[in-house]
Short mmCIF file of C-alpha atoms in Angstrom, two decimals:
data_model
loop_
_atom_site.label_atom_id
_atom_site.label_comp_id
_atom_site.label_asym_id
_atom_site.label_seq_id
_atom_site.Cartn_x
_atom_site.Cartn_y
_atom_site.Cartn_z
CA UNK A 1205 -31.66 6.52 1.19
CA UNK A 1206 -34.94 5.45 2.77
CA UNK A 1207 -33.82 3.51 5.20
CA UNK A 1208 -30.81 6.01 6.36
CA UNK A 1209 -33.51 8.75 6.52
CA UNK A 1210 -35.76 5.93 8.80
CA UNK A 1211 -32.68 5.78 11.11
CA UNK A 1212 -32.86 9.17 11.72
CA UNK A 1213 -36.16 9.83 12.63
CA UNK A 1214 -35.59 6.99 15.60
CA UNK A 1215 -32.64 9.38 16.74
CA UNK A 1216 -35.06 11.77 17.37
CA UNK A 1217 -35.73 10.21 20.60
CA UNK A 1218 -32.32 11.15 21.23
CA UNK A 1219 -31.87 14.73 19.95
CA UNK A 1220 -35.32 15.76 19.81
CA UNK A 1221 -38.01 16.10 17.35
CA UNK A 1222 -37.30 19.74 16.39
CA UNK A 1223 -33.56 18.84 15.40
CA UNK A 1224 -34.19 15.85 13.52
CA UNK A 1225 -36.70 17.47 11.45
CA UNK A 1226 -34.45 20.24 10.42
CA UNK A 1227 -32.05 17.40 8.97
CA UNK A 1228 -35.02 15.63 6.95
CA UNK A 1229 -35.69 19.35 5.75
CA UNK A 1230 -32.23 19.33 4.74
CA UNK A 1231 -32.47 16.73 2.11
CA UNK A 1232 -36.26 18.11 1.45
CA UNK A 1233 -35.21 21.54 0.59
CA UNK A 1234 -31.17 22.16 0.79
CA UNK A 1235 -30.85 24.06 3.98
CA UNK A 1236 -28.45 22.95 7.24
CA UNK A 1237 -29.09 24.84 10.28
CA UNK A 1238 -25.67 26.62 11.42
CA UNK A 1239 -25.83 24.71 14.98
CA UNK A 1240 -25.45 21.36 13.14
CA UNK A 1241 -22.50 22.29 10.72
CA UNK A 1242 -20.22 23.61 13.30
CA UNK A 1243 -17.21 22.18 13.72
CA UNK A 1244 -14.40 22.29 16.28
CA UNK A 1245 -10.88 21.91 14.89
CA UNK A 1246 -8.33 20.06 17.49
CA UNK A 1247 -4.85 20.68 16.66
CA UNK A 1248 -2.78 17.37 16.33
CA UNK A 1249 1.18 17.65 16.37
CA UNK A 1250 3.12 15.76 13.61
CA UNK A 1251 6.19 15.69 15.39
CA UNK A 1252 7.24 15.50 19.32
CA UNK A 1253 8.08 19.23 19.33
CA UNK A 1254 5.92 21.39 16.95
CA UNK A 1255 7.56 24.85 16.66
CA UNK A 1256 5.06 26.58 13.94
CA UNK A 1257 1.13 26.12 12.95
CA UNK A 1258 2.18 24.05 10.00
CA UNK A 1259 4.26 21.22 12.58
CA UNK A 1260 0.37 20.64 13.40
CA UNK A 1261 -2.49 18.63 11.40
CA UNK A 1262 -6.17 20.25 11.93
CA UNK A 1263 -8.30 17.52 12.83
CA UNK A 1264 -12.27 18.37 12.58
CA UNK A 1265 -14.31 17.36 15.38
CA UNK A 1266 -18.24 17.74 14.81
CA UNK A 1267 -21.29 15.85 16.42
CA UNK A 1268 -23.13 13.03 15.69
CA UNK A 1269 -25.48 14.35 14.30
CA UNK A 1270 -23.91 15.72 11.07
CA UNK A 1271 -21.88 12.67 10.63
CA UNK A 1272 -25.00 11.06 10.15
CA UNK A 1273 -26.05 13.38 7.52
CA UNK A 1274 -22.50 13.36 6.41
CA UNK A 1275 -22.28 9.28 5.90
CA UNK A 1276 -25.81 9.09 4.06
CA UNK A 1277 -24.52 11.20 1.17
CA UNK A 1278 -20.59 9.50 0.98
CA UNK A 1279 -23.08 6.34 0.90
CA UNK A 1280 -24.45 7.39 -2.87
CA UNK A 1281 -20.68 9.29 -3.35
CA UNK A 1282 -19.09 5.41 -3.18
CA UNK A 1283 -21.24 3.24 -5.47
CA UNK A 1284 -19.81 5.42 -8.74
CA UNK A 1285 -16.20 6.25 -7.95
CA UNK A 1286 -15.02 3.02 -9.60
CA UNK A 1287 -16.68 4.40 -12.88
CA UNK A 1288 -15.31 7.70 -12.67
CA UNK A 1289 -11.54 7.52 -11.16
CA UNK A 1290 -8.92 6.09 -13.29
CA UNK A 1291 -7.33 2.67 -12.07
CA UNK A 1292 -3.60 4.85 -10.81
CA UNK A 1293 -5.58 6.32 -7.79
CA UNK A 1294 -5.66 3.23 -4.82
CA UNK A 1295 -7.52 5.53 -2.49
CA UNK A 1296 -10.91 4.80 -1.13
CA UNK A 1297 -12.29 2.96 -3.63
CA UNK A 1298 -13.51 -0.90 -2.81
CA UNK A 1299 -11.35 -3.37 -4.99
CA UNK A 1300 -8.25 -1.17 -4.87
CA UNK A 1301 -5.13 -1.56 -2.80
CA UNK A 1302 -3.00 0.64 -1.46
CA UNK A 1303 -0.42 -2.14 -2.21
CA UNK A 1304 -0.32 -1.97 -6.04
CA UNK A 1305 1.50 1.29 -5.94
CA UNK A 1306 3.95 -0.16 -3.69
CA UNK A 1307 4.64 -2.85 -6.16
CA UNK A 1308 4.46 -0.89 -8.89
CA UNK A 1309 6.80 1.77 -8.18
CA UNK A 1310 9.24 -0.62 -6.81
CA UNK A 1311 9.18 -2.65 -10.50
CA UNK A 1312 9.50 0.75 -12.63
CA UNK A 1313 12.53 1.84 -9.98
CA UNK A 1314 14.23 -1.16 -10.14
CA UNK A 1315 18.13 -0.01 -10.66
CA UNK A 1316 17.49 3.35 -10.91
CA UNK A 1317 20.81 3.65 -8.92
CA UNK A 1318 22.28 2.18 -12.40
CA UNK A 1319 23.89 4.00 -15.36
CA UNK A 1320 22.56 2.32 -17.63
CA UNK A 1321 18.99 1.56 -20.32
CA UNK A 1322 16.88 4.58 -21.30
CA UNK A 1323 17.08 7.93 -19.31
CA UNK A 1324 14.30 7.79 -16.72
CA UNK A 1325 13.12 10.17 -14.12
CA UNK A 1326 10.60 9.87 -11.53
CA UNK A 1327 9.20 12.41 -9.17
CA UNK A 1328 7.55 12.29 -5.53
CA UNK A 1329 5.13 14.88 -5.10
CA UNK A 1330 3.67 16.19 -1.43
CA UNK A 1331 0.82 17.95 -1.77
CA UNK A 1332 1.04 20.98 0.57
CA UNK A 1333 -2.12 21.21 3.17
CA UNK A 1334 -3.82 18.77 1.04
CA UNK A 1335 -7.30 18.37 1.94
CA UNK A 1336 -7.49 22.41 3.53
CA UNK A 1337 -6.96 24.31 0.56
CA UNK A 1338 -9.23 22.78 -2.09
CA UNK A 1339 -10.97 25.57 -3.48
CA UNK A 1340 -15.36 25.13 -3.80
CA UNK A 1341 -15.72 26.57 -6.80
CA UNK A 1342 -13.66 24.44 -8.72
CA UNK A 1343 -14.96 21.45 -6.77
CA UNK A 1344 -18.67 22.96 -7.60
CA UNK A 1345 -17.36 22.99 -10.81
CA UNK A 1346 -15.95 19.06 -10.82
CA UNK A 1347 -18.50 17.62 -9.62
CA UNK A 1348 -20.84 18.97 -12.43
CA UNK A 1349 -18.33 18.10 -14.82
CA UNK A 1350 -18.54 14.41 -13.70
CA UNK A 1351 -22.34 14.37 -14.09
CA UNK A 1352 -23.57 14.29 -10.17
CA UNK A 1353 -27.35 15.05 -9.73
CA UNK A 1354 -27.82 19.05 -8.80
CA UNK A 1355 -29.79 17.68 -6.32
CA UNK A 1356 -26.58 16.14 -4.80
CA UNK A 1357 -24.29 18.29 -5.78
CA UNK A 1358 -26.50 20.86 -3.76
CA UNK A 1359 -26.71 18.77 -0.87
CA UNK A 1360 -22.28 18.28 -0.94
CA UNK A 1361 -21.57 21.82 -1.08
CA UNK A 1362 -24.22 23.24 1.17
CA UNK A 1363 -22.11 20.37 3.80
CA UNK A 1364 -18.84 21.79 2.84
CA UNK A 1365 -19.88 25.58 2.67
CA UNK A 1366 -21.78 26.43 5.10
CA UNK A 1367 -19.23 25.25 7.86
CA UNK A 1368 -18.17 27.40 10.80
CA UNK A 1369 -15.24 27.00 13.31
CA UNK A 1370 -13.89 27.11 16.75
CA UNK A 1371 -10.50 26.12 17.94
CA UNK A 1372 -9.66 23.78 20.24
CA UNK A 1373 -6.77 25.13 22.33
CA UNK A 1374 -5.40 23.55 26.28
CA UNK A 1375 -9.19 22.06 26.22
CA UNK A 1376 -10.96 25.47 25.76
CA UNK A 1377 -12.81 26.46 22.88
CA UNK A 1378 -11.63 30.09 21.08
CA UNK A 1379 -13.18 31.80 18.53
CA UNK A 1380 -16.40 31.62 16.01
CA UNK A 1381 -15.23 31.85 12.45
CA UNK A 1382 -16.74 31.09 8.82
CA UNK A 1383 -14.67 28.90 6.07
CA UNK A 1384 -13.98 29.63 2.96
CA UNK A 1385 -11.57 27.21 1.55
CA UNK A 1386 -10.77 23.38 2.25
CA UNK A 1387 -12.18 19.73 3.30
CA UNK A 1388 -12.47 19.12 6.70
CA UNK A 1389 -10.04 16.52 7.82
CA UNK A 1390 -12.54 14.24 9.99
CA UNK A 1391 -15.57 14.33 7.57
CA UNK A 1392 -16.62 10.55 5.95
CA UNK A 1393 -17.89 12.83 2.97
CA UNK A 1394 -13.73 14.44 2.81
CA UNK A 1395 -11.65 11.01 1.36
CA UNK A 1396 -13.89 10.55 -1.46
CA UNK A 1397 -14.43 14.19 -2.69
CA UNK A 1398 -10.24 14.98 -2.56
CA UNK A 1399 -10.00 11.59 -4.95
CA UNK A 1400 -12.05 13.23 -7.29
CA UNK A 1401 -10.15 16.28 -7.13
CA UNK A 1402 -7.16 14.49 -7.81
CA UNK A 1403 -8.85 12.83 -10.75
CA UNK A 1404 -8.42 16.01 -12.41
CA UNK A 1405 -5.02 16.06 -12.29
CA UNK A 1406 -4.90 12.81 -13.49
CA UNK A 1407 -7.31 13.65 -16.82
CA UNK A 1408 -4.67 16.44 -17.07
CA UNK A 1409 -1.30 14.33 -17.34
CA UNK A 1410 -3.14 12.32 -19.79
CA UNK A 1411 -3.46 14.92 -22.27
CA UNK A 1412 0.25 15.44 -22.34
CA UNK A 1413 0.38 11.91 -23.67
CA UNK A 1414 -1.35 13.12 -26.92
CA UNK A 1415 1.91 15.43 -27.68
CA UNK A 1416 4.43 14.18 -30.44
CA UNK A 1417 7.40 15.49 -27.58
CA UNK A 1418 6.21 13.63 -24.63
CA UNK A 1419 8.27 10.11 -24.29
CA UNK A 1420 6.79 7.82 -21.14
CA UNK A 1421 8.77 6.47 -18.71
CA UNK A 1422 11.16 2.92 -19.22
CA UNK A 1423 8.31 0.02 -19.66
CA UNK A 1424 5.04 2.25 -19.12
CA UNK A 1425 3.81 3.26 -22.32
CA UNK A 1426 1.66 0.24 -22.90
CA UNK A 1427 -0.55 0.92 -20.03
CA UNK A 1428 -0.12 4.76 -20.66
CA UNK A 1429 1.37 5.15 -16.92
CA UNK A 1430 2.35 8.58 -16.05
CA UNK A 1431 0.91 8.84 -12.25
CA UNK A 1432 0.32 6.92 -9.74
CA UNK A 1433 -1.51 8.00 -6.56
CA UNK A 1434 -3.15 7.12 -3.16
CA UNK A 1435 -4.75 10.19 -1.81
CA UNK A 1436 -2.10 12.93 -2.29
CA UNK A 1437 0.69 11.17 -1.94
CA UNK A 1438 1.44 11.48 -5.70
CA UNK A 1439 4.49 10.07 -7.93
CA UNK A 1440 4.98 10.93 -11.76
CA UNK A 1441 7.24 9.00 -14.22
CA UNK A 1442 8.27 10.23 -17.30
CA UNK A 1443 11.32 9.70 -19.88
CA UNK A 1444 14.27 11.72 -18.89
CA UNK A 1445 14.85 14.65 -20.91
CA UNK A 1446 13.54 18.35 -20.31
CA UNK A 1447 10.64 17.92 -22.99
CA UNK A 1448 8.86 15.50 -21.45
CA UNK A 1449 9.27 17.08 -18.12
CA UNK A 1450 8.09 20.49 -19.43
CA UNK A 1451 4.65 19.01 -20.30
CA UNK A 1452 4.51 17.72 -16.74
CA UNK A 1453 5.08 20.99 -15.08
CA UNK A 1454 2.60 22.58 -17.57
CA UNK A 1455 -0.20 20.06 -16.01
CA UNK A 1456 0.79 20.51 -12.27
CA UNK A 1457 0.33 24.65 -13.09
CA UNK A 1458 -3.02 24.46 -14.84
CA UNK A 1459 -4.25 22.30 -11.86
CA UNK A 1460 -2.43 24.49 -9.08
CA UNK A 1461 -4.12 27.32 -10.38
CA UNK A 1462 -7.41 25.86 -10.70
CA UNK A 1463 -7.60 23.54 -7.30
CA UNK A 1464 -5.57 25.62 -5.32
CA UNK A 1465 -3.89 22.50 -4.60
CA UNK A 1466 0.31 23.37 -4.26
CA UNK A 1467 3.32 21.21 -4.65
CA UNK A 1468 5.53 21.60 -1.68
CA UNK A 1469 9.03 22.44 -2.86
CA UNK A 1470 10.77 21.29 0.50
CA UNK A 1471 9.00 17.93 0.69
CA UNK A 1472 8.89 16.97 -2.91
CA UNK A 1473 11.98 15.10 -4.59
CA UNK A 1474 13.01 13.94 -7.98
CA UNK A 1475 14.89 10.77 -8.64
CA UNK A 1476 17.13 9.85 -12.25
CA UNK A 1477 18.57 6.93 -13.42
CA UNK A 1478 21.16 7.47 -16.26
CA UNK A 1479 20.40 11.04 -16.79
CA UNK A 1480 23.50 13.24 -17.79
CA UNK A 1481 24.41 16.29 -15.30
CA UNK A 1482 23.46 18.38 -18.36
CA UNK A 1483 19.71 16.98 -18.48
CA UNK A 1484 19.63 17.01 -14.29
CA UNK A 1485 20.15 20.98 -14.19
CA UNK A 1486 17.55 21.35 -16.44
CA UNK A 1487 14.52 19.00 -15.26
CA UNK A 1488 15.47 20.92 -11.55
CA UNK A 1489 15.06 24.17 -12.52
CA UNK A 1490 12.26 23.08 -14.45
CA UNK A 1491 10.53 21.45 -11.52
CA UNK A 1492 12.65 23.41 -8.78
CA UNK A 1493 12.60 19.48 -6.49
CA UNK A 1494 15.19 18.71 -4.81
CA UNK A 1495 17.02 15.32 -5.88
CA UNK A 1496 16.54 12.59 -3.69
CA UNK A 1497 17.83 9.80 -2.56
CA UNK A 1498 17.17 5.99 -1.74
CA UNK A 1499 16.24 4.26 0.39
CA UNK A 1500 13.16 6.68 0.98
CA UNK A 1501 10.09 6.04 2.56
CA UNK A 1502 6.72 5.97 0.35
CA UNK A 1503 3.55 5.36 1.76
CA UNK A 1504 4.25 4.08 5.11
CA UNK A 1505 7.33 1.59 3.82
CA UNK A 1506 10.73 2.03 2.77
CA UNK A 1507 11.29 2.11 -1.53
CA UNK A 1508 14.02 -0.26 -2.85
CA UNK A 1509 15.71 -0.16 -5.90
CA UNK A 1510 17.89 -3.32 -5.41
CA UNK A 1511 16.76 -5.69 -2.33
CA UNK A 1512 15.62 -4.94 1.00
CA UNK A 1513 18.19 -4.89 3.71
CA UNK A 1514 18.10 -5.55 7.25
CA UNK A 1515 18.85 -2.06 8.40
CA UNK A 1516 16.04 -0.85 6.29
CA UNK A 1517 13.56 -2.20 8.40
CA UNK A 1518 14.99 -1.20 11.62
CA UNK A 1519 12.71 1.53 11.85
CA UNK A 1520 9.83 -1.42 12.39
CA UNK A 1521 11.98 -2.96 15.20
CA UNK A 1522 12.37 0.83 17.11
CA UNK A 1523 8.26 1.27 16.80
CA UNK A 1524 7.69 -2.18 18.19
CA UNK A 1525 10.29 -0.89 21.08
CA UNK A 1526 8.75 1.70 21.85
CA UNK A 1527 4.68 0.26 22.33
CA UNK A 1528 6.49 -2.21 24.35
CA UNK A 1529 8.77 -0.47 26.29
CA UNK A 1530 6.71 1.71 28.61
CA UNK A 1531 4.75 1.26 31.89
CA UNK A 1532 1.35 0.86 30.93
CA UNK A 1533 2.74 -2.50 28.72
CA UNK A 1534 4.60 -3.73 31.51
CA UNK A 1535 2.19 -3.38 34.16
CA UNK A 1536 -0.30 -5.58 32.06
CA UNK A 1537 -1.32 -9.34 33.01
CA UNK A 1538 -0.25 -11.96 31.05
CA UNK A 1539 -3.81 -11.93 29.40
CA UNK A 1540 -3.47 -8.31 28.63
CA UNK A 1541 0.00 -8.99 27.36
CA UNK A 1542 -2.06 -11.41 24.57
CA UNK A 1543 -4.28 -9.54 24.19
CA UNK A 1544 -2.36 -6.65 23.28
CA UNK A 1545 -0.09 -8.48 20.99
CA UNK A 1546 -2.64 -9.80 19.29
CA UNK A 1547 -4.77 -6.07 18.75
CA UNK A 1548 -1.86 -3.80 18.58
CA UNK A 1549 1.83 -5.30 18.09
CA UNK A 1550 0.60 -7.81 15.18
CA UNK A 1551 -0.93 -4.40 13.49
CA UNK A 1552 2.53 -2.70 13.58
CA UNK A 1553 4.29 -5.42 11.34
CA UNK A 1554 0.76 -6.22 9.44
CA UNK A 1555 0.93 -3.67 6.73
CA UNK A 1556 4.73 -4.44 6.38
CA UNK A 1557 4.66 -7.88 5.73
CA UNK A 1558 1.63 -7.29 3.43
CA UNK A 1559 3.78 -5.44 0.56
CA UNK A 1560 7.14 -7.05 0.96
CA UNK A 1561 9.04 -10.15 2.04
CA UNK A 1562 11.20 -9.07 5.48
CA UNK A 1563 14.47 -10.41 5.86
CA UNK A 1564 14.71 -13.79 7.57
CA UNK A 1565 16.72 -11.91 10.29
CA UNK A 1566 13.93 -9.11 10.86
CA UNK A 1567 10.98 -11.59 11.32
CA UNK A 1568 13.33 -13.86 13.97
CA UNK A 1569 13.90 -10.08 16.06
CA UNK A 1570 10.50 -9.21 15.93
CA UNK A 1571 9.23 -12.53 16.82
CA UNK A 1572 11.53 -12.40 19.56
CA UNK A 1573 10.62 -9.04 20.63
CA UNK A 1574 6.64 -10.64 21.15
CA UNK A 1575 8.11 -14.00 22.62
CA UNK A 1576 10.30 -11.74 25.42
CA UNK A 1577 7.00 -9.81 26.53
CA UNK A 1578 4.83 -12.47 26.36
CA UNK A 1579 6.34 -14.36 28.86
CA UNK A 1580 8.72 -11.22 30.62
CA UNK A 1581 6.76 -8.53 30.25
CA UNK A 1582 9.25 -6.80 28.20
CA UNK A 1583 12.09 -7.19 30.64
CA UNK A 1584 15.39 -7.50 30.00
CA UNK A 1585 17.42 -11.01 30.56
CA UNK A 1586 16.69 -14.52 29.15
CA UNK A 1587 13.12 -15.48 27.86
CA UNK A 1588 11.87 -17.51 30.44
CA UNK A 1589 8.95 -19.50 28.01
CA UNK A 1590 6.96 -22.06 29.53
CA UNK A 1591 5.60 -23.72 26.40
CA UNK A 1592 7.46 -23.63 22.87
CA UNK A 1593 7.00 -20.50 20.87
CA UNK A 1594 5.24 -22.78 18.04
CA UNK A 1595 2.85 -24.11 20.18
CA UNK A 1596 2.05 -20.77 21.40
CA UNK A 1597 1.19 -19.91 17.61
CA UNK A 1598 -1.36 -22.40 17.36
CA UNK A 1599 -4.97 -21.77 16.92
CA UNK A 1600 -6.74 -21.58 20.17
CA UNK A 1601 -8.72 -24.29 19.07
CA UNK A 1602 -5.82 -27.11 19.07
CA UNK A 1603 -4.58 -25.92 21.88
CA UNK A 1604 -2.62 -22.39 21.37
CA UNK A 1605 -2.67 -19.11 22.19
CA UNK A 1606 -3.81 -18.00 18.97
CA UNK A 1607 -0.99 -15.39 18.07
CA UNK A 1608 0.24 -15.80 14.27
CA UNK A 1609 3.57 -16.87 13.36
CA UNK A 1610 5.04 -13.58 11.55
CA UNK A 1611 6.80 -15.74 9.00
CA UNK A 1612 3.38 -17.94 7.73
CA UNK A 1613 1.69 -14.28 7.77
CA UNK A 1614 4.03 -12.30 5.63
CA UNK A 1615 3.66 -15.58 3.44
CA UNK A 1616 0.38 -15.70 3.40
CA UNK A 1617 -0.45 -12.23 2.23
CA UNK A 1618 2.11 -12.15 0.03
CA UNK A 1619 0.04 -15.08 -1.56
CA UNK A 1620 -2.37 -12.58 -1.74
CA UNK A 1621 -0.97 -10.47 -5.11
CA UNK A 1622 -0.34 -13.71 -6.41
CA UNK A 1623 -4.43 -14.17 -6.57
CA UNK A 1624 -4.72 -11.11 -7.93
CA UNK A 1625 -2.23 -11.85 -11.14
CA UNK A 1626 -4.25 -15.46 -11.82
CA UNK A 1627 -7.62 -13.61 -11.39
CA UNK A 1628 -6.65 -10.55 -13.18
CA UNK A 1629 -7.90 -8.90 -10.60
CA UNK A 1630 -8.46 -4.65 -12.10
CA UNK A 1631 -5.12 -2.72 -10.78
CA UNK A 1632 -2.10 -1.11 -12.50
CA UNK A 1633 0.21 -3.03 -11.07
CA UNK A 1634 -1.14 -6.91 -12.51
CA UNK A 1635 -1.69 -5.24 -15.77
CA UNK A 1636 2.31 -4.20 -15.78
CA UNK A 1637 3.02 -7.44 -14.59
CA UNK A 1638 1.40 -9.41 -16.89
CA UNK A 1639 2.78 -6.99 -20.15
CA UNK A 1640 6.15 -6.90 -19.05
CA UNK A 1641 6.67 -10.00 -16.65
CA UNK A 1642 4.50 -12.35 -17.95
CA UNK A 1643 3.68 -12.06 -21.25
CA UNK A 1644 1.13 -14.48 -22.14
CA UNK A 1645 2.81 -17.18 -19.77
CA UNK A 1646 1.02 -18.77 -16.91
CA UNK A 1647 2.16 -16.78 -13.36
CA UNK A 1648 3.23 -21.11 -12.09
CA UNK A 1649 5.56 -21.60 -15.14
CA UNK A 1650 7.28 -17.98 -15.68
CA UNK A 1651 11.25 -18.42 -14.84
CA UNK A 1652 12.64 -16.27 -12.73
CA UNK A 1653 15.55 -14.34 -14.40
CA UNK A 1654 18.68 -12.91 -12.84
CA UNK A 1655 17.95 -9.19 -13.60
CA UNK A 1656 14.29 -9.14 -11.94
CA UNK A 1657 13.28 -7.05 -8.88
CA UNK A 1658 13.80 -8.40 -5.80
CA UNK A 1659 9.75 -8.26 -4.80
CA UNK A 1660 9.31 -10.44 -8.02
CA UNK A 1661 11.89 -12.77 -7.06
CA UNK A 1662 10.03 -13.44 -3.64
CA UNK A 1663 6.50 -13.35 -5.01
CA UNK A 1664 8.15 -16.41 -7.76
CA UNK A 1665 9.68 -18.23 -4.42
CA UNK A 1666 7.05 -18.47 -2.85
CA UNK A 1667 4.91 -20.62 -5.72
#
């Protein structure tokens, strides 16, 4: 804290002695002047032709200054999240990956296109206008309840209450108005405060545990899993029968009404596996979802129940297309053609090839996607290479170009999760593995079975 408050007296030079003192007062005695909280909101579209205000996602704009004062206090926010959110949430927290729900929900979704084994349901939850309609009190309230300082909790909701707004319209500002609901989309302090919101849920579900009608999901009750979540993008597996479900529903309400945070009906699906018709009606007009189907898309990447096809990744192919495929790529020199590969077309495929082995037939098109506008600029007709596309994917040092071959990548992060099951790394996902998968067996002498997911398969080829 001492030096952060240091750093900010040498901004003075910058902003000015009176304004710089008015921050150290803040942390002194509570108060932020009005000028320093204000906050411009630009509106971002979420698709290429918006037709309402909710086709567009509020992005909070605010100076420097407050950012400052903004990062200091997520500083002391981070060092005891780990203590006080439950292992399900992958959000924010240092140690966690946003790959072990991935996994996981892949493994306890495996066949679910099957009629057969125990009735399961699982259920994919969009939180409607997430982070704007958090309600302060009950986030007062939380962060109490977890045992913050007053001192800091002071500090967080004099930050979040005291905002103001203008709107950012066409490049001109309109309108001076005061909050009174929400986390601003934009603020460091925002990621960290919604995870503990949504830790609240998660206390919630696990009190439905403790009653005699609740029955968990196929191959989760030894870790107790009934949610799994990265932010708000929420799923919930339970046993598939209307009880079980009912206690669900009964947790979502207490925490609607008491968060102000809403399921959205039109974006939130349920999926079954070996659930009569009978059973269906009832869970949907329990939870009012609609029923979904696979493949479907969860968190950024397409969610297989049986293996992942070619035309399932397709939608990687069109992206790459389209960063390549305009004038601004193809006017670039061949060093701007590296360097762009390297900075922005290897981070397209990157998170991909992180969760999941690609078909052999995906990473040949995408690699020759990068080889054609390397040397062609994106042009059509035949790649006209000068050197061979493996000595072009040697380090720089032995005499490449230094771009990555896709298929040693996608191994080599893949080889990633494997550390994490021999180190035992904290997550959800190794503990499932190694209670169900590998039971007290070394990860290098496990057999791979006939009936196992298809991500286990390829994480056991690859030993």
């Amino acid at each position: 804290m001492v030096s952060h408050l240091r750093s900010l007296r040498m901004l003075g030079i910058l902003w000015g002695d009176e304004v710089t003192n008015a921050v150290l007062d803040f942390f002194d005695n509570g108060k932020l002047l009005k000028q320093v909280n204000h906050t411009i909101l630009a509106l971002v579209p979420k698709k290429d032709t918006p037709n309402t205000v909710l086709d567009y996602r509020p992005i909070s704009c605010y100076n420097v200054l407050f950012k400052c004062v903004s990062k200091i206090i997520t500083d002391r926010i981070k060092g005891s999240l780990n203590n006080l959110v439950g292992i399900n949430q992958s959000a924010f927290i240092p140690g966690r990956k946003i790959s072990d729900n991935i996994l996981l929900t892949q493994e306890l979704m495996h066949n679910y296109h099957l009629n057969r084994g125990p009735p399961r349901c699982a259920f994919k939850i969009d939180i409607q206008k997430a982070y704007d309609t958090v309600s302060w009190q009950f986030l007062e309230s939380i962060l109490h309840t977890f045992g913050f300082h007053h001192k800091m909790v002071n500090w967080i909701m004099t930050c979040v209450t005291t905002v103001s707004y203008s709107l950012s319209i066409n490049g001109e500002l309109h309108g001076y108005f005061a909050g009174k609901r929400g986390l601003r989309q934009g603020d460091p302090m925002s990621p960290y405060l919604f995870t503990l919101v949504m830790e609240v849920l998660t206390l919630l579900l696990h009190q439905t545990s403790s009653h005699t009608s609740f029955k968990f999901h196929a191959r989760c009750s030894k870790q107790k899993i009934i949610s799994v979540s990265f932010a708000d993008d929420l799923f919930l597996f339970s046993h598939g029968d209307s009880g079980s479900v009912k206690h669900l529903r009964e947790a979502l309400d207490k925490f609607s009404l008491a968060s102000g945070l809403l399921p959205n009906l039109a974006k939130s699906t349920v999926f079954f596996s070996n659930v009569p018709r009978a059973i269906k009606d009832q869970i949907m007009n329990i939870m009012l979802f609609q029923e979904g189907s696979f493949p479907v898309r969860y968190l950024g990447v397409p969610l297989i129940y049986t293996r992942l096809a070619a035309k399932d990744c397709k939608i990687l192919l069109e992206r790459m297309d389209r960063r390549v495929d305009n004038w601004m790529s193809k006017s670039l020199s061949f060093a701007g053609r590296l360097q762009l590969i390297n900075s922005v077309l290897a981070a397209l495929y990157s998170y991909w090839v992180s969760v999941m082995m690609l078909p052999s037939s995906i990473l040949k098109d995408l690699e020759k996607r990068l080889r054609r506008f390397l040397w062609n600029g994106g042009n059509p007709g035949s790649v006209r290479a000068k050197v061979a596309w493996k000595d072009v994917c040697m380090p720089k040092d032995e005499g490449g170009l230094g771009i990555r071959s896709i298929v040693d990548v996608n191994k080599a992060l893949l080889t990633s999760h494997i550390w994490s099951l021999v180190t035992n790394r904290p997550s959800f996902w190794v503990q499932w593995i190694h209670s169900y998968k590998l039971k007290g067996k070394s990860f290098w002498e496990v057999q791979c079975r006939a009936n196992v997911s298809w991500g286990w398969r390829k994480l056991l080829s690859i030993r």
